Short mmCIF file of N, CA and C in Angstrom, two decimals:
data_model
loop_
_atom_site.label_atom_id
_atom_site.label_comp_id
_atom_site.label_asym_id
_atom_site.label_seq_id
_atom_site.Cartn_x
_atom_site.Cartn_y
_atom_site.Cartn_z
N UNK A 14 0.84 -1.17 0.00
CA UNK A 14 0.00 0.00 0.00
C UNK A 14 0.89 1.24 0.00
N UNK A 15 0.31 2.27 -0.42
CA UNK A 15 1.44 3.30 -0.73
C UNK A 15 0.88 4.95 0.37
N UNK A 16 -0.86 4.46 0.32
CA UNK A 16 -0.79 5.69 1.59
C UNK A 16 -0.30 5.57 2.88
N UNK A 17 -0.29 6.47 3.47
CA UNK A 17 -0.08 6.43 5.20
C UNK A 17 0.57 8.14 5.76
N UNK A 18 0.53 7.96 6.46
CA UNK A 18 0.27 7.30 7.13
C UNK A 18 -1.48 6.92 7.35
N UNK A 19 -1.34 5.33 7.90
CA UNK A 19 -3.14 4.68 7.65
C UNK A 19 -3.41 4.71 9.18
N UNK A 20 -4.64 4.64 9.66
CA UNK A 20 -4.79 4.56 10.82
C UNK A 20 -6.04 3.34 11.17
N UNK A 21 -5.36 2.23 11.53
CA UNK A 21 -6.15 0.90 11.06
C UNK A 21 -7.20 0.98 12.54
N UNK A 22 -8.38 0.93 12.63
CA UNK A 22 -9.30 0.65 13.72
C UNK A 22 -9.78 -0.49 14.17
N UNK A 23 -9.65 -1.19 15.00
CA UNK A 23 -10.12 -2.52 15.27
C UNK A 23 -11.48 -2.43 16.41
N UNK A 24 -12.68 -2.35 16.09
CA UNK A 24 -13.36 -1.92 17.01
C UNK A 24 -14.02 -3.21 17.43
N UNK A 25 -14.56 -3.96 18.70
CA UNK A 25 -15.23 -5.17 18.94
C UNK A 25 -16.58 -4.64 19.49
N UNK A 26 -17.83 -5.00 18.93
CA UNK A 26 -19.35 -4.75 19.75
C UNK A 26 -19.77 -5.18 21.26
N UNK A 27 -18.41 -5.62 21.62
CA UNK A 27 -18.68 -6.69 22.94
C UNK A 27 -19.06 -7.60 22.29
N UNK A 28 -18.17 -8.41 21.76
CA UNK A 28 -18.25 -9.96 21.27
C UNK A 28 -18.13 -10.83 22.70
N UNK A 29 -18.63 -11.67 22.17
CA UNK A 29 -18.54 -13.15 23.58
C UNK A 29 -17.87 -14.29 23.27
N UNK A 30 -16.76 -13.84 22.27
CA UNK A 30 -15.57 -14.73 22.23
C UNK A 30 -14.48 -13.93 22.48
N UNK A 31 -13.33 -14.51 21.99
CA UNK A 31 -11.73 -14.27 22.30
C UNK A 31 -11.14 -12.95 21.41
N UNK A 32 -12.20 -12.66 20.13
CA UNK A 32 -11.57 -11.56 19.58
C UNK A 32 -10.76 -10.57 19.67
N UNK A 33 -11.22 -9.98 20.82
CA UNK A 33 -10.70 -8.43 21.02
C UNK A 33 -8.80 -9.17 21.60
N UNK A 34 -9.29 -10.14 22.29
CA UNK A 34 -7.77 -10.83 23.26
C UNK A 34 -7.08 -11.09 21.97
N UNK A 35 -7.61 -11.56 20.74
CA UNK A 35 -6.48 -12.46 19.83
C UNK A 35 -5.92 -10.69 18.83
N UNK A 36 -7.02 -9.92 18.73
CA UNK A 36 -6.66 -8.65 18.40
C UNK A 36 -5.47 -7.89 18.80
N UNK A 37 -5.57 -7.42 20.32
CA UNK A 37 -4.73 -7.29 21.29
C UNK A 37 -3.46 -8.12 20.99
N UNK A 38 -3.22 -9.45 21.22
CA UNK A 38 -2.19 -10.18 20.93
C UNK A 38 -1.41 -9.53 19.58
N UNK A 39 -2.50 -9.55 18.38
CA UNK A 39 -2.02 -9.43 17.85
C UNK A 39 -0.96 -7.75 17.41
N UNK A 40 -1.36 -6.91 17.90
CA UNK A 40 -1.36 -5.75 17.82
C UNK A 40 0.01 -5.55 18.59
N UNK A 41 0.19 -6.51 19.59
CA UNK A 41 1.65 -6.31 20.14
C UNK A 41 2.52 -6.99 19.14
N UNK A 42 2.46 -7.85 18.20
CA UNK A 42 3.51 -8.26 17.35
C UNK A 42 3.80 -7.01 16.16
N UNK A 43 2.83 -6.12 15.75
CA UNK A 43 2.80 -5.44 14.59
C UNK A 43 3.83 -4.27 14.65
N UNK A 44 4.45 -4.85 13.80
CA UNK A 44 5.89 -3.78 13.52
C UNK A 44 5.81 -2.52 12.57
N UNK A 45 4.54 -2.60 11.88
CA UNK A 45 4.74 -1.62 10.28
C UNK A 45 4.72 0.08 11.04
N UNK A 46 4.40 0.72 10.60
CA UNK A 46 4.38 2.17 10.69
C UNK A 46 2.99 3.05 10.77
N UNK A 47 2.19 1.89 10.70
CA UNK A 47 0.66 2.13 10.97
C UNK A 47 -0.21 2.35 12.25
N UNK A 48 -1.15 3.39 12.73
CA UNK A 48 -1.57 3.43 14.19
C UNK A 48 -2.18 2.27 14.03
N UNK A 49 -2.07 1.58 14.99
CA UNK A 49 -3.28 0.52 14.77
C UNK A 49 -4.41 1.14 16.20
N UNK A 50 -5.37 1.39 16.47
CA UNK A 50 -6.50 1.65 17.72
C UNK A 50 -7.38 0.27 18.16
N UNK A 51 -7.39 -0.13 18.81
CA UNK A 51 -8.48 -1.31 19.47
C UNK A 51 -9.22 -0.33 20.03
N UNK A 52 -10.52 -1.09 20.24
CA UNK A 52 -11.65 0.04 20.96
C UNK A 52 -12.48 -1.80 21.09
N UNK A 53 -12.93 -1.33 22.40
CA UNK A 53 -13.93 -2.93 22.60
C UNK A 53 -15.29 -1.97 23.29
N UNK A 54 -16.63 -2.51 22.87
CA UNK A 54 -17.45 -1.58 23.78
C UNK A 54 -18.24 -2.50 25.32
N UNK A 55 -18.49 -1.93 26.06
CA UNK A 55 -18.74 -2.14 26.94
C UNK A 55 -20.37 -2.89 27.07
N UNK A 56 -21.08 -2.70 26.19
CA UNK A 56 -22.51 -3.27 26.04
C UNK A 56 -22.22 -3.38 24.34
N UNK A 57 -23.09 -4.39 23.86
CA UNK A 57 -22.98 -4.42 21.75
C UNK A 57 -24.08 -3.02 22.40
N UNK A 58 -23.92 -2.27 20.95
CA UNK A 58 -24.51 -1.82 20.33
C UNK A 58 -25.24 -1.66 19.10
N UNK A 59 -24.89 -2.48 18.66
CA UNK A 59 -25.47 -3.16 16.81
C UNK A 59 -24.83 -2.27 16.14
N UNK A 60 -25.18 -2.68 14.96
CA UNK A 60 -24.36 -2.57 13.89
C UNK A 60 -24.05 -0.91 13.62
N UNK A 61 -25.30 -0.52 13.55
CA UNK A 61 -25.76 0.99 13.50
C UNK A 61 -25.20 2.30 13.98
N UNK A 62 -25.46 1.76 15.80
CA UNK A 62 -24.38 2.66 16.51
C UNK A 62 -23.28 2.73 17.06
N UNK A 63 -22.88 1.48 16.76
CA UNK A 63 -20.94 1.25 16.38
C UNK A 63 -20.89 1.51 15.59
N UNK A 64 -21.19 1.42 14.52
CA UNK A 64 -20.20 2.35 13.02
C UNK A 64 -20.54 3.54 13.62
N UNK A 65 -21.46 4.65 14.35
CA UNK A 65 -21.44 5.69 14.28
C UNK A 65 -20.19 6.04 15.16
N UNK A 66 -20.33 5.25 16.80
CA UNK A 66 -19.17 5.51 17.55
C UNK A 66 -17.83 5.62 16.91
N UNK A 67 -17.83 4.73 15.96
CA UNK A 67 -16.48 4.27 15.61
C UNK A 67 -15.90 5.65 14.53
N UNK A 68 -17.17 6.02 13.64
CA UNK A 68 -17.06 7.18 12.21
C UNK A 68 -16.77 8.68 13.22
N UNK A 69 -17.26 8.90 14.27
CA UNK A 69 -17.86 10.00 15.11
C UNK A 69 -16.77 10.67 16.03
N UNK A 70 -16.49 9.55 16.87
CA UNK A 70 -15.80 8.65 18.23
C UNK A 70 -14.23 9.02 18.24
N UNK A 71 -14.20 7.59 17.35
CA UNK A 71 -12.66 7.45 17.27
C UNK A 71 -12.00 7.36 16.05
N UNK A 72 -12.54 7.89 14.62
CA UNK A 72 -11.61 7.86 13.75
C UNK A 72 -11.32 9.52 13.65
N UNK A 73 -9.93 9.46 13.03
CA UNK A 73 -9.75 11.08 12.80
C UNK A 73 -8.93 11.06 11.23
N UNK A 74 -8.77 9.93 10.53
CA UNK A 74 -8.85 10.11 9.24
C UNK A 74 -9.71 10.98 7.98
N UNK A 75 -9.31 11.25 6.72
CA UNK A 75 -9.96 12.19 6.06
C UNK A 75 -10.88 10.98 5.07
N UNK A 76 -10.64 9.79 5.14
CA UNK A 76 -11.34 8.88 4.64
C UNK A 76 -11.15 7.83 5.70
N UNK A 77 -12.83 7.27 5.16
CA UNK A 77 -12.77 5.94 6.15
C UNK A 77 -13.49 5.29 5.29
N UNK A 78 -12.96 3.66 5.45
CA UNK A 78 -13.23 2.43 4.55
C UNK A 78 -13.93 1.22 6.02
N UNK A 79 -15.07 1.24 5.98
CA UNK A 79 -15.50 -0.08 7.03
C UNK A 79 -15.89 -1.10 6.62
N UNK A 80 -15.15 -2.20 7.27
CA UNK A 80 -15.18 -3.40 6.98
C UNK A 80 -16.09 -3.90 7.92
N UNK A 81 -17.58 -4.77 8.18
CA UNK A 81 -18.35 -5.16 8.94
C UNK A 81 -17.82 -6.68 9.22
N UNK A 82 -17.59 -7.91 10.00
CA UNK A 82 -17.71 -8.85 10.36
C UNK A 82 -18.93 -9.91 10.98
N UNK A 83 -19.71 -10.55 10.53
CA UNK A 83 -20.75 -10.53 11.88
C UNK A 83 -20.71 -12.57 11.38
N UNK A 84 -20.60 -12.85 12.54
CA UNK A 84 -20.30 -14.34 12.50
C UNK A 84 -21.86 -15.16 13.37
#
């Protein structure tokens, strides 16, 4: 990828698995030059008003690209 600096967001709805932990894990190995942010919320909020928290909240990019997960 050639922009950056990128500012990668990892946000969890309050999942009730291991995510946010294997996230975390992972986030301590990551060497590149990228912010990476975890954000886990404290109650889900659905789909709706996590992307808003997340668009509103905590991104401060001039573009944002969201990727949804829902298992």
């Amino acid at each position: 990828m050639t922009y950056s600096p990128l500012e990668i967001i990892i946000s969890d709805d309050n999942s009730t698995d291991n995510t946010f932990e294997c996230c975390r894990t992972d986030r301590r190995r990551y060497k590149g030059n990228h912010k990476i942010i975890l954000s886990k919320n404290k109650i889900n909020l659905g789909i709706g008003a996590h992307f808003q928290k997340v668009y509103y909240e905590i991104a401060t990019g001039e573009y944002i690209i969201g990727l949804g997960v829902m298992i």
